[in-house]
CSV table of C-alpha atoms in Angstrom, one decimal:
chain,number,residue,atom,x,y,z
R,1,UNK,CA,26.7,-29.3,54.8
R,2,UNK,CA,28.9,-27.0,53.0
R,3,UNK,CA,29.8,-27.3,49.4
R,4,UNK,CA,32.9,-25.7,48.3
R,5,UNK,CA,33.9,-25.4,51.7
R,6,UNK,CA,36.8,-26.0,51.7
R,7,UNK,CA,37.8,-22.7,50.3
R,8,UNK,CA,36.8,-19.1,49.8
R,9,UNK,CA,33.9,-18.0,51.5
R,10,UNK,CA,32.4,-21.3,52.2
R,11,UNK,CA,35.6,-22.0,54.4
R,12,UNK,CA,35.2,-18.6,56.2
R,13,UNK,CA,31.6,-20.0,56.6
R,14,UNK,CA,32.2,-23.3,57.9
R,15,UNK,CA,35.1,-21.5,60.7
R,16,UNK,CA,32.4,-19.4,61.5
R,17,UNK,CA,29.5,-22.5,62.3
R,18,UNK,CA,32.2,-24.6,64.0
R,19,UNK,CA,33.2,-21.9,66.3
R,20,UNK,CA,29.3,-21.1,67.1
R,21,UNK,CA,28.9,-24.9,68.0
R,22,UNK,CA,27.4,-26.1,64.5
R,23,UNK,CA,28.2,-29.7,63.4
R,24,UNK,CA,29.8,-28.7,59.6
R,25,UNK,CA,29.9,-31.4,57.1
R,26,UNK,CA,32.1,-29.2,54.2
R,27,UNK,CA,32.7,-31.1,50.8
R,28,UNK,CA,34.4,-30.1,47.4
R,29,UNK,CA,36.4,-31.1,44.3
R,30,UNK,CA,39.0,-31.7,47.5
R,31,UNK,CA,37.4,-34.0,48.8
R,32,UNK,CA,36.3,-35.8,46.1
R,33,UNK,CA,32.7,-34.6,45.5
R,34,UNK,CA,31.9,-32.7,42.0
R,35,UNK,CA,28.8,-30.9,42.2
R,36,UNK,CA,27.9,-31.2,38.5
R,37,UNK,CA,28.2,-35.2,39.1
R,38,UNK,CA,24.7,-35.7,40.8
R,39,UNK,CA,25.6,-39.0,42.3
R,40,UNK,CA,28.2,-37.1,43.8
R,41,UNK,CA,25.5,-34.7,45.4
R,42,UNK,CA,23.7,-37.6,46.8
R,43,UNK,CA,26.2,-39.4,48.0
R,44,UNK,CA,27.5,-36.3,49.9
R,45,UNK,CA,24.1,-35.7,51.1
R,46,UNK,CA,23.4,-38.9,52.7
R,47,UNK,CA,26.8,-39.3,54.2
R,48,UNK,CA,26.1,-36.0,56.3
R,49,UNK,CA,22.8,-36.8,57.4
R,50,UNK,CA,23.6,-40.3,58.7
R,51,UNK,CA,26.1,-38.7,60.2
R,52,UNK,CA,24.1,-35.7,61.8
R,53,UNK,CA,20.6,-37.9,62.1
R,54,UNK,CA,19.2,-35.0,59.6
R,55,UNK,CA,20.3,-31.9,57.7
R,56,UNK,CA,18.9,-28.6,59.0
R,57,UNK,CA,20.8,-26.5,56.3
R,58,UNK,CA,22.3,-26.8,52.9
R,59,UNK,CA,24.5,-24.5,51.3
R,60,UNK,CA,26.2,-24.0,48.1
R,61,UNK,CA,29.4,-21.9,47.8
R,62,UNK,CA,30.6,-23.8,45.3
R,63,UNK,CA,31.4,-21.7,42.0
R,64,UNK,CA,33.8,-21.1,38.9
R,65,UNK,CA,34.8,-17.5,37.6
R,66,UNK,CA,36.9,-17.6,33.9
R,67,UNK,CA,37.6,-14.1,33.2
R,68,UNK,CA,38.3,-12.9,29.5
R,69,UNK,CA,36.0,-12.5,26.5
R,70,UNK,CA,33.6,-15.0,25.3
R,71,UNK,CA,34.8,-15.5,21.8
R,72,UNK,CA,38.4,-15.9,23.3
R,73,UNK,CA,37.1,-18.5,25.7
R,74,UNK,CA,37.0,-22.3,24.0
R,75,UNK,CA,33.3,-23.7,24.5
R,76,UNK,CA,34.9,-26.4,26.9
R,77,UNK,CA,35.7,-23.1,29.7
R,78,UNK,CA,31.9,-21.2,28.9
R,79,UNK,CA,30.5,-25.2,29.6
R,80,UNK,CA,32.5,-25.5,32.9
R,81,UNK,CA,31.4,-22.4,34.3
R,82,UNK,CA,27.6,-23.4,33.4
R,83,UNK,CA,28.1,-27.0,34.8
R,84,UNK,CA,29.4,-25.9,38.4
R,85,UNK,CA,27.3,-22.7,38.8
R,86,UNK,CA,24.1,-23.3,37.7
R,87,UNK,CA,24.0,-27.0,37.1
R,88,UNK,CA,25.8,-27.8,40.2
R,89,UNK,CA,23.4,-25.4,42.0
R,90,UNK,CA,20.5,-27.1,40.5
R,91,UNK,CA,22.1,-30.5,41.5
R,92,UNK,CA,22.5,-29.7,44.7
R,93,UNK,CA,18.8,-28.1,45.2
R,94,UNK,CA,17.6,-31.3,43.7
R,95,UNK,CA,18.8,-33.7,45.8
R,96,UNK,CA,18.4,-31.8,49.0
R,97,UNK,CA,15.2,-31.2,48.8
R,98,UNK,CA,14.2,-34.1,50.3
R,99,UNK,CA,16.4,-34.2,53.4
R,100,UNK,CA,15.2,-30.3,53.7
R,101,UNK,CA,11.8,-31.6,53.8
R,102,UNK,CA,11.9,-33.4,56.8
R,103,UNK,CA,13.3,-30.7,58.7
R,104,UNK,CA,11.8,-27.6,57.7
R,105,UNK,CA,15.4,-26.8,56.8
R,106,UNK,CA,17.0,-24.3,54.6
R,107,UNK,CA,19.0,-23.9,51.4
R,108,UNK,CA,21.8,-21.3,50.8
R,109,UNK,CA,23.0,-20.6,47.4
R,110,UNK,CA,25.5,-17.2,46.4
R,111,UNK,CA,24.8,-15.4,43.2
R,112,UNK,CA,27.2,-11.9,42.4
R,113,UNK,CA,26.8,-8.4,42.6
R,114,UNK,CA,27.4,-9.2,38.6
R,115,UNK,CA,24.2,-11.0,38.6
R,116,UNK,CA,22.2,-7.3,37.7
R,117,UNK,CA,24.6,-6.2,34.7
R,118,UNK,CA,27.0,-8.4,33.3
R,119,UNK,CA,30.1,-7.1,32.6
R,120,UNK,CA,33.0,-7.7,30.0
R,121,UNK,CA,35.4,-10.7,31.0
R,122,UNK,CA,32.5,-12.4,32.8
R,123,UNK,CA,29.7,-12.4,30.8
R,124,UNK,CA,29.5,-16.4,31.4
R,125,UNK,CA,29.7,-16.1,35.1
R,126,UNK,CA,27.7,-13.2,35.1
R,127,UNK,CA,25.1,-15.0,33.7
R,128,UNK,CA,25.2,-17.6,35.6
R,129,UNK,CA,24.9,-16.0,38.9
R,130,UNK,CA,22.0,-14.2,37.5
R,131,UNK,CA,20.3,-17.5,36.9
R,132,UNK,CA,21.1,-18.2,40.5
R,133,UNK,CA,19.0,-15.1,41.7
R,134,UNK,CA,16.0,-16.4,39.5
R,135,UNK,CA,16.3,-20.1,41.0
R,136,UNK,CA,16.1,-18.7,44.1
R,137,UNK,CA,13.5,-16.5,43.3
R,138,UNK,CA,11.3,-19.5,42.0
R,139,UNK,CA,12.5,-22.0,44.6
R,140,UNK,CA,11.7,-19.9,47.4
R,141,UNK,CA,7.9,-19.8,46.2
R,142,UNK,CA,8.0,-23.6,45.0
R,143,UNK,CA,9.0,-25.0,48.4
R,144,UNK,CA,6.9,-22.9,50.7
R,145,UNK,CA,4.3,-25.6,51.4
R,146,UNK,CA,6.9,-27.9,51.7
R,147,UNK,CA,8.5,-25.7,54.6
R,148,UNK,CA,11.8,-25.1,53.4
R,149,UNK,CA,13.3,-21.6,52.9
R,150,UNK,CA,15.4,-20.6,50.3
R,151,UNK,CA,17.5,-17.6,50.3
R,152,UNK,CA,20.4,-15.8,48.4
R,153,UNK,CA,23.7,-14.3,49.3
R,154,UNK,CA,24.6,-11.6,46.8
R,155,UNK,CA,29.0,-10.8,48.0
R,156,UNK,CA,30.4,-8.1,46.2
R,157,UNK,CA,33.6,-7.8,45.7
R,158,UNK,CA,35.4,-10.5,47.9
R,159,UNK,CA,39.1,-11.6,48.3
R,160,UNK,CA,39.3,-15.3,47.4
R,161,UNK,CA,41.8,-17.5,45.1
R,162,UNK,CA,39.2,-17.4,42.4
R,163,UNK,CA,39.1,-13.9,42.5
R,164,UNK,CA,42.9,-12.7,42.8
R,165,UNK,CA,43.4,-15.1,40.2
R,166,UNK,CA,41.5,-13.8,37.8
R,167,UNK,CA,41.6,-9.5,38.6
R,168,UNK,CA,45.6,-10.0,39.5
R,169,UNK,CA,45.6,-5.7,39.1
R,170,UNK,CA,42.7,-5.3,42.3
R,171,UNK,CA,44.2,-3.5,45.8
R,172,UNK,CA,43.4,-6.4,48.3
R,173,UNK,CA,42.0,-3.5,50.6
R,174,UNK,CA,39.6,-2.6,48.1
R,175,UNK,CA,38.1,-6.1,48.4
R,176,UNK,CA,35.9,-8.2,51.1
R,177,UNK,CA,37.1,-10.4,53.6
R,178,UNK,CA,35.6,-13.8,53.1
R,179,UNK,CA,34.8,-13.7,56.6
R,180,UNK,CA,32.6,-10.7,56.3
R,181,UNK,CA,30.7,-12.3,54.0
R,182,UNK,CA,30.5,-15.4,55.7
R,183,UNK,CA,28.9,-13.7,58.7
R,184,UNK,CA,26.0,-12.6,56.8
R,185,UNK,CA,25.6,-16.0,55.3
R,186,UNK,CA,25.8,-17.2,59.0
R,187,UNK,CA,22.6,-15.0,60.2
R,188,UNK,CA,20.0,-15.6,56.7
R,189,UNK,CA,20.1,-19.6,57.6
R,190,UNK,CA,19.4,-18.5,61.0
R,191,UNK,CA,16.7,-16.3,60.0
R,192,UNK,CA,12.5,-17.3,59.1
R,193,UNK,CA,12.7,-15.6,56.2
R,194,UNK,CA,12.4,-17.3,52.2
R,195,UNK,CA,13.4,-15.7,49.0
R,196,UNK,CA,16.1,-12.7,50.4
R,197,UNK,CA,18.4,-11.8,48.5
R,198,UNK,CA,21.1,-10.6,51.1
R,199,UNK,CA,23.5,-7.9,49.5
R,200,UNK,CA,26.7,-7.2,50.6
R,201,UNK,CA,28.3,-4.5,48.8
């Protein structure tokens, strides 16, 4: 299951499963399931599992980027971009735990070359994805025993709607395809490893 997937690099991701002969369950806002509603998570959750008869991976692509400074943003845009990237992450994590559990799966979240320095415009989102390194970082070692890996895409620079719309001024070619991305995505859940942090830059 893929949230935010129906956009961005969690489209290019689910493309790239279906066409290797994956069974993709991809949900979003679009389809009527908000990541920083937890219900929503479950619900979500369950639904692909009954459908499946058990979730071997879980991935959150799901994120919100509101460029401009932080004392020109309104408290209601820095609280959005909290809620769906860390909160949803931490929503997600929660509730998937326990279908992850039963079958030694493995949990995918993406954090942002901006996650080491944060940079002006983004200091919110920056943030956030840095929390999203940590929480992978912690989960990874929390969940061993359980025998559930966790791991971390780290995209730079990638040419999505919620990028363009925000940097209008960047060269497309100076930017990532979603599906390059996507690929690498595609090999860490098919890989043993727990706590990577998988750069593309």
């Amino acid at each position: 299951i893929i949230f935010g997937g129906t956009r961005g690099i969690g489209k290019a991701m689910a493309d790239i499963l279906l066409a290797g002969g994956a069974r993709v369950n991809v949900c979003s806002r679009e389809t009527g399931c908000d990541i920083t509603l937890e219900e929503d998570v479950m619900r979500a959750l369950e639904g692909a599992s009954e459908e499946f008869g058990g979730l071997d991976v879980v991935v959150n692509a799901a994120g919100l980027l509101k460029n401009g400074k932080l004392h020109e943003q309104t408290a209601a845009d820095a609280a959005e971009q909290i809620n769906i990237n860390l909160i949803g992450a931490l929503n997600v994590a929660r509730q998937a735990h326990f279908w992850l559990e039963q079958t030694q799966g493995s949990l995918l979240l993406f954090a942002s070359s901006s996650y080491t320095r944060g940079r002006a415009g983004s200091a919110v989102y920056s943030a956030t994805k840095a929390a999203i390194v940590n929480l992978t970082q912690g989960l990874s070692e929390e969940w061993a025993e359980d025998g559930i890996r966790v791991n971390c895409i780290v995209p730079g620079r990638t040419d999505t709607e919620m990028r363009t719309s925000n940097f209008k001024a960047e060269a497309q070619d100076s930017l990532f395809n979603p599906y390059q991305i996507a690929l690498s995505a595609s090999r860490v859940i098919c890989c043993d490893n727990s706590g990577q942090l998988e750069r593309v830059h």
